[in-house]
Amino acid sequence: MKKVFYLLFALAVSSASAQQATTGAAGKYPPVVNYTTQQDHQQMMQQLGIKTLRPGPSGDESAPNHANYDEALANPYPNLPELLTLKNGKKVKTPEMWWQQRRPEIVEDFEREVYGRVPRNVPKVTWKTLISEREYVGWTPVNAKQLEGVVDNSEYPLLDVKIAMTVVTPANAKGPVPVLMMFGRSALPAPAQPPKESLEKINAALKELLVKTDPSLQAVFEQYPAYNPIAPATTATARGPQDGDPPTPQQLLAAGWGYALIEPGSIQADNGAGLTKGIIGLVNKGQPRKPDDWGALRAWAWGASRGLDYLETDPAVDAKRVGIEGVSRYGKAALVAMAFDQRFYMGLIGSSGEGGAKLHRRNFGEAVENLTGSGGYHWMSGNFLKYGAAEAAFGSKTANDIPVDAHQLIALCAPRLTFISYGIPERGDARWLDQQGSYMATVAAGPAFQLLGARDLGVGHDYKTAKMPSVNVGQLDGELAWRQHDGGHTDAPNVKHFIQWANKLMKEQAATKANR
């Protein structure tokens, strides 16, 4: 019990010391600005000279301002920005022109106007292993590590950013394995537990400590003698038979892959009030953003890239075969990560909608105005608000004024493996996401893949007349792929198809390399 006392005492002293250090630092640094989302949104409008924004359409089809779902009205701006034409009008005819001239032009437009720039002075991340142990996922033995990426805050000690990530690889692998990094809660799959005898000792010691703290608890424990404060943990992953496809981790491990879970909220909060905190706030020293500063999508993508930095040091991981996955807002972030960091080998982009694979210029479901209002603006750069402006110092702008569109974001992933995934409205993947508009963007991205020697969907490049294939009919013959499954707002039903598709292409590429 003395050890417990000393541990509690040490924690208290450590906490007090940390508080004193932060208090001392507060006098040396500007304090963190604590805005509400509405206040932060308003100050960005003021920076940009915007007086009023157009309201975004409602997802409620009975509302007066409901979103449009009429295909006859869906394409008010049918002409997309040129993909393979330089700003000076020259046609891009070689891979060299793409890499050296056109791609940088597209990246610059996305950074300045849509997702924001990653600051040059973004601090270093140091990864440390919190827990490393042997576990089981289903019947598969794995090596599981819970990691923390500590961001250097020496330039602004008032904010801490610690990226949470879990890495799980098959224990019996004969060499490095492909890994799919997924946006989600960082958690070990089946944490090892003390044996029964040790757990009994822990509970006995804990009961004794609780009674010393509060003697009245003695009567409670006597009334309920079988009660223990700590119950034996149950295995999180079922090992028995189950209906439908196995969970994604089991499918990945069965294919000989590993996986990583990276927690977006540990990088940047998913709201406007958090923009003066997290990694964005840390770099800005607790102050509000400038118009071309990064938003949450770019911040989450940056965090994924720092996770990839770690995976490049892990001998169990084939760092040349790391993928990125996400659904909904995290599908947007996964596409942004894939587009901006060419080290990601493959991507599974689930139900990403507006700000992801959906064309901005489409008037169907969610619109640009939904991401310039206070509900979604924090995902984007401040400059993106201009395109929802009804009245401003610069006049007004619409989606047609955005210099880039989603087809070019997808094209930035070329020639790497890019799988665009959606479900169906009947099961919960709402029409709001505009599956058709995302398919059009995927078709329109095809020329960049072909230019770089990769295969696109194989249906031509006329995005204006492109119609989605039937549900559950995948276009999976090339490095650019599309499949709409018959499930809801998830990409789980496409995971097995993604794995098969990626394995096939990896084998093809390995064979081509061996024959050179």
XYZ file of C-alpha atoms in Angstrom, residues 107-499:
393
model
C -1.559 21.877 -55.364
C -1.075 25.628 -54.961
C -4.742 26.334 -55.749
C -5.959 23.695 -53.316
C -3.654 24.964 -50.586
C -4.497 28.619 -50.999
C -8.234 28.402 -51.656
C -9.613 25.100 -50.348
C -7.752 23.173 -47.647
C -5.106 25.631 -46.467
C -1.352 25.427 -46.126
C 0.645 23.343 -43.682
C 2.925 25.933 -42.016
C 6.624 25.695 -42.707
C 7.376 25.954 -38.989
C 5.131 23.076 -37.918
C 6.884 21.405 -34.968
C 8.564 18.015 -34.921
C 6.710 14.932 -33.672
C 8.493 12.407 -31.462
C 6.880 8.986 -31.247
C 7.021 6.873 -28.121
C 5.575 3.447 -27.386
C 3.205 3.405 -24.433
C 2.268 -0.282 -24.598
C 3.635 -3.148 -26.687
C 2.247 -6.644 -26.242
C 1.118 -9.866 -27.903
C -2.646 -10.059 -28.406
C -5.224 -11.892 -30.509
C -7.572 -10.512 -33.131
C -10.015 -13.318 -33.762
C -7.726 -16.365 -33.910
C -4.778 -14.398 -35.252
C -1.858 -13.638 -32.916
C -0.712 -10.066 -33.351
C 1.837 -7.614 -32.087
C -0.075 -4.574 -30.863
C 1.455 -1.232 -29.965
C -0.204 1.822 -28.502
C 1.771 4.901 -29.479
C 1.853 8.587 -28.702
C 3.269 11.210 -31.034
C 4.354 14.117 -28.868
C 4.477 17.398 -30.763
C 7.262 19.747 -29.713
C 5.567 22.670 -27.955
C 8.715 24.470 -26.794
C 7.716 27.507 -28.871
C 4.312 27.663 -27.167
C 4.078 25.576 -23.955
C 0.481 26.624 -23.232
C -0.823 23.928 -25.608
C -0.060 20.202 -25.767
C -0.683 18.010 -28.808
C -0.210 14.271 -28.468
C -1.234 12.138 -31.433
C -2.796 8.813 -30.457
C -2.123 5.839 -32.740
C -2.330 2.051 -32.460
C -0.395 -0.266 -34.766
C -1.305 -3.947 -35.111
C 0.692 -6.411 -37.227
C 0.434 -10.209 -37.574
C 2.844 -11.875 -35.160
C 3.678 -14.775 -37.486
C 4.470 -12.728 -40.592
C 7.696 -13.748 -42.339
C 8.533 -10.192 -43.304
C 7.227 -6.610 -43.450
C 3.516 -6.393 -44.279
C 1.249 -3.832 -45.982
C -0.628 -1.655 -43.492
C -3.912 0.212 -43.814
C -4.019 3.330 -41.641
C -7.592 4.129 -40.609
C -8.981 7.304 -39.058
C -10.715 6.310 -35.835
C -10.308 5.778 -32.109
C -6.864 4.548 -31.140
C -7.345 1.420 -29.025
C -5.631 -1.927 -28.554
C -7.754 -4.758 -30.004
C -7.638 -7.101 -26.991
C -5.443 -5.751 -24.174
C -3.710 -8.457 -22.147
C -5.275 -8.936 -18.702
C -3.823 -10.114 -15.371
C -4.593 -13.729 -14.444
C -7.446 -14.397 -12.009
C -5.148 -14.659 -8.976
C -3.483 -11.310 -9.688
C -6.839 -9.640 -10.305
C -8.069 -10.874 -6.925
C -5.032 -9.295 -5.254
C -5.628 -6.023 -7.074
C -9.284 -5.945 -6.008
C -8.422 -6.764 -2.386
C -5.834 -3.968 -2.258
C -8.210 -1.544 -3.968
C -11.040 -2.325 -1.546
C -8.700 -1.754 1.384
C -7.569 1.572 -0.031
C -11.174 2.671 -0.690
C -12.267 1.818 2.842
C -9.361 3.818 4.281
C -10.414 6.747 2.127
C -14.107 6.378 3.030
C -14.851 4.025 5.999
C -18.554 3.966 5.109
C -17.687 1.789 2.112
C -16.923 -1.084 4.485
C -20.668 -1.630 4.951
C -21.196 -1.617 1.169
C -18.554 -4.263 0.592
C -19.976 -6.386 3.437
C -23.467 -6.154 1.924
C -22.135 -7.130 -1.515
C -19.238 -9.495 -0.772
C -18.999 -10.795 -4.343
C -18.598 -7.330 -5.830
C -15.184 -6.355 -7.214
C -14.320 -2.834 -8.404
C -12.389 -4.269 -11.374
C -14.176 -6.970 -13.334
C -12.395 -9.341 -15.717
C -12.280 -7.853 -19.208
C -14.012 -9.593 -22.067
C -12.253 -10.017 -25.390
C -13.332 -7.219 -27.712
C -13.035 -9.265 -30.878
C -15.255 -12.294 -31.280
C -13.503 -15.528 -32.267
C -16.532 -17.550 -33.212
C -18.598 -17.656 -36.413
C -20.551 -14.556 -37.348
C -23.004 -13.290 -39.926
C -21.739 -11.279 -42.886
C -18.161 -10.206 -43.454
C -15.708 -10.295 -40.543
C -14.731 -6.941 -39.005
C -12.245 -4.943 -41.044
C -9.251 -5.689 -38.744
C -9.849 -9.424 -39.089
C -10.098 -9.160 -42.869
C -6.852 -7.208 -43.082
C -4.984 -9.642 -40.856
C -6.406 -12.657 -42.705
C -4.952 -11.155 -45.887
C -1.551 -10.890 -44.234
C -1.796 -7.129 -43.710
C -1.554 -5.021 -40.575
C -3.500 -1.936 -39.620
C -3.087 1.335 -37.759
C -5.737 3.411 -36.007
C -5.006 7.132 -35.769
C -7.282 9.361 -33.706
C -8.266 12.609 -35.479
C -9.378 14.376 -32.289
C -5.907 13.988 -30.813
C -4.586 16.026 -33.759
C -7.278 18.683 -34.157
C -10.775 19.126 -32.730
C -13.718 18.697 -35.086
C -15.219 22.150 -34.498
C -14.525 25.819 -35.067
C -13.995 26.564 -31.383
C -10.955 24.275 -31.449
C -9.103 26.143 -34.185
C -7.013 28.076 -31.648
C -6.027 24.755 -30.071
C -4.786 21.422 -31.403
C -1.977 21.442 -33.958
C -3.437 24.466 -35.777
C -3.598 26.462 -32.553
C -0.164 25.302 -31.407
C 1.519 26.583 -34.568
C -0.471 29.842 -34.356
C 0.396 30.207 -30.659
C -3.235 30.148 -29.601
C -4.347 32.857 -32.035
C -7.054 32.731 -34.760
C -6.263 31.567 -38.271
C -5.279 33.654 -41.264
C -7.306 33.101 -44.475
C -4.875 30.629 -46.071
C -4.149 28.685 -42.866
C -5.001 25.002 -42.834
C -8.321 23.612 -41.666
C -9.109 20.399 -39.822
C -9.041 18.188 -42.938
C -5.498 19.233 -43.778
C -4.517 18.945 -40.104
C -5.864 15.389 -39.857
C -4.032 14.550 -43.086
C -0.839 16.052 -41.653
C -1.281 13.861 -38.566
C -1.663 10.798 -40.790
C 1.593 11.728 -42.505
C 3.316 11.908 -39.127
C 1.906 8.459 -38.393
C 3.433 7.307 -41.668
C 6.753 8.761 -40.500
C 6.578 6.319 -37.597
C 5.542 3.374 -39.771
C 8.619 3.974 -41.913
C 10.708 3.120 -38.829
C 8.766 -0.039 -37.887
C 10.509 -3.183 -39.237
C 7.207 -5.093 -39.193
C 5.690 -2.665 -41.724
C 6.239 -2.511 -45.470
C 6.410 1.275 -45.548
C 6.139 1.301 -49.368
C 2.701 -0.346 -49.091
C 0.879 1.829 -46.538
C -2.691 2.880 -47.284
C -5.065 5.443 -45.806
C -8.788 4.940 -45.105
C -11.685 6.973 -43.779
C -15.448 7.425 -44.050
C -17.520 10.625 -44.284
C -15.492 13.579 -42.932
C -12.623 11.177 -42.421
C -13.114 10.010 -46.010
C -12.483 13.627 -46.996
C -9.371 13.648 -44.798
C -8.140 10.346 -46.241
C -8.446 11.721 -49.783
C -6.622 14.902 -48.771
C -3.863 12.848 -47.109
C -3.503 10.675 -50.210
C -3.443 13.687 -52.520
C -0.834 15.695 -50.643
C 1.485 12.941 -49.385
C 2.755 10.779 -52.226
C 4.196 8.246 -49.791
C 0.708 6.771 -49.254
C 0.572 3.857 -51.647
C -3.199 3.302 -51.666
C -6.415 4.830 -50.381
C -9.929 3.619 -49.568
C -12.068 6.752 -49.686
C -15.474 6.129 -48.125
C -18.605 8.269 -48.624
C -16.614 11.496 -48.658
C -19.145 13.872 -50.279
C -18.656 17.644 -50.478
C -15.066 18.580 -49.678
C -14.033 15.079 -50.729
C -14.778 13.244 -53.978
C -17.976 15.195 -54.806
C -17.772 17.942 -57.418
C -18.120 21.420 -55.879
C -19.834 22.616 -59.031
C -22.692 20.121 -58.674
C -26.006 21.359 -57.284
C -27.095 18.097 -55.692
C -27.341 17.418 -51.964
C -24.639 19.019 -49.849
C -23.233 22.204 -51.330
C -20.255 24.502 -50.987
C -22.428 26.749 -48.797
C -22.702 23.958 -46.212
C -18.925 24.109 -45.810
C -18.711 27.905 -45.704
C -21.286 28.189 -42.915
C -20.392 27.686 -39.263
C -21.162 23.964 -39.379
C -18.317 22.852 -41.630
C -16.027 25.813 -42.309
C -13.439 24.573 -39.822
C -12.600 21.683 -42.162
C -11.449 24.119 -44.839
C -9.124 27.086 -45.181
C -10.547 30.486 -44.299
C -10.334 31.501 -47.963
C -12.924 28.865 -48.829
C -15.599 31.057 -47.212
C -15.326 33.414 -50.187
C -17.154 30.928 -52.376
C -20.279 31.113 -50.256
C -20.309 34.915 -50.141
C -23.544 36.679 -51.057
C -22.239 40.150 -50.221
C -18.608 41.050 -49.680
C -15.972 43.663 -50.374
C -15.017 41.635 -53.451
C -18.622 41.174 -54.577
C -19.966 37.631 -54.486
C -18.543 34.259 -55.482
C -19.981 30.841 -56.178
C -18.688 27.290 -56.575
C -17.909 28.095 -60.188
C -15.249 30.566 -59.018
C -13.233 27.911 -57.166
C -10.110 27.433 -59.309
C -10.067 23.648 -58.746
C -12.560 20.842 -58.218
C -12.757 17.303 -56.857
C -11.584 15.592 -60.059
C -8.260 17.371 -59.637
C -8.003 16.295 -55.995
C -8.469 12.681 -57.071
C -5.945 13.248 -59.876
C -3.332 14.311 -57.321
C -3.417 10.690 -56.121
C -2.309 9.380 -59.551
C -0.804 6.956 -60.376
C -1.270 5.348 -56.964
C -4.086 2.968 -55.993
C -7.230 5.046 -55.366
C -10.551 3.333 -54.528
C -13.634 5.594 -54.308
C -16.377 3.925 -52.250
C -20.031 4.728 -51.565
C -23.130 2.985 -50.246
C -26.793 3.481 -51.137
C -29.360 5.995 -49.821
C -31.837 3.246 -48.947
C -29.413 1.932 -46.321
C -28.277 5.304 -44.962
C -25.603 6.597 -47.353
C -27.752 9.627 -48.063
C -28.327 11.246 -51.464
C -26.889 14.299 -49.696
C -23.423 12.881 -50.496
C -24.071 12.964 -54.259
C -22.802 9.586 -55.372
C -23.334 10.514 -59.041
C -21.314 13.730 -58.688
C -18.494 11.784 -57.079
C -18.574 9.254 -59.925
C -18.348 12.096 -62.438
C -15.288 13.435 -60.597
C -13.671 9.999 -60.635
C -14.246 9.673 -64.386
C -12.872 13.188 -64.965
C -9.710 12.346 -62.989
C -8.918 9.495 -65.368
C -6.711 11.345 -67.865
C -4.088 12.050 -65.180
C -3.884 8.360 -64.298
C -3.520 7.423 -67.973
C -0.874 10.083 -68.546
C 1.202 8.544 -65.751
C 0.893 5.005 -67.080
C -1.897 3.862 -64.770
C -5.370 2.581 -65.633
C -8.524 4.543 -64.889
C -12.122 3.296 -64.718
C -12.043 2.269 -68.360
C -15.260 4.069 -69.321
C -13.852 7.064 -71.181
C -13.528 10.613 -69.873
C -16.894 12.194 -70.698
C -17.913 13.064 -67.157
C -20.949 15.005 -68.380
C -22.667 11.832 -69.587
C -21.056 9.345 -67.191
C -23.570 7.234 -65.306
C -22.752 5.139 -62.281
C -22.665 1.376 -62.794
C -25.236 -0.715 -60.957
C -24.895 -1.228 -57.213
C -22.319 -3.910 -56.333
C -20.799 -3.682 -59.816
C -17.250 -2.558 -59.271
C -14.910 -0.945 -61.767
C -11.781 -2.459 -60.307
C -9.472 -3.197 -63.226
C -7.173 -0.221 -62.800
C -5.290 1.833 -60.259
C -8.308 4.164 -60.129
C -11.346 2.233 -58.905
C -15.007 2.752 -58.085
C -17.572 0.600 -56.292
C -20.959 1.438 -54.797
C -21.964 -1.261 -52.323
C -25.458 -2.044 -51.057
C -24.792 -0.974 -47.472
C -25.082 2.340 -45.652
C -22.757 5.114 -44.509
C -19.686 2.915 -44.213
C -17.072 1.381 -46.453
C -17.044 -1.958 -44.611
C -18.887 -3.861 -47.390
C -16.155 -2.781 -49.815
C -13.205 -3.783 -47.634
C -12.903 -7.312 -49.042
C -13.067 -5.927 -52.586
C -10.468 -3.284 -51.723
C -8.091 -5.914 -50.317
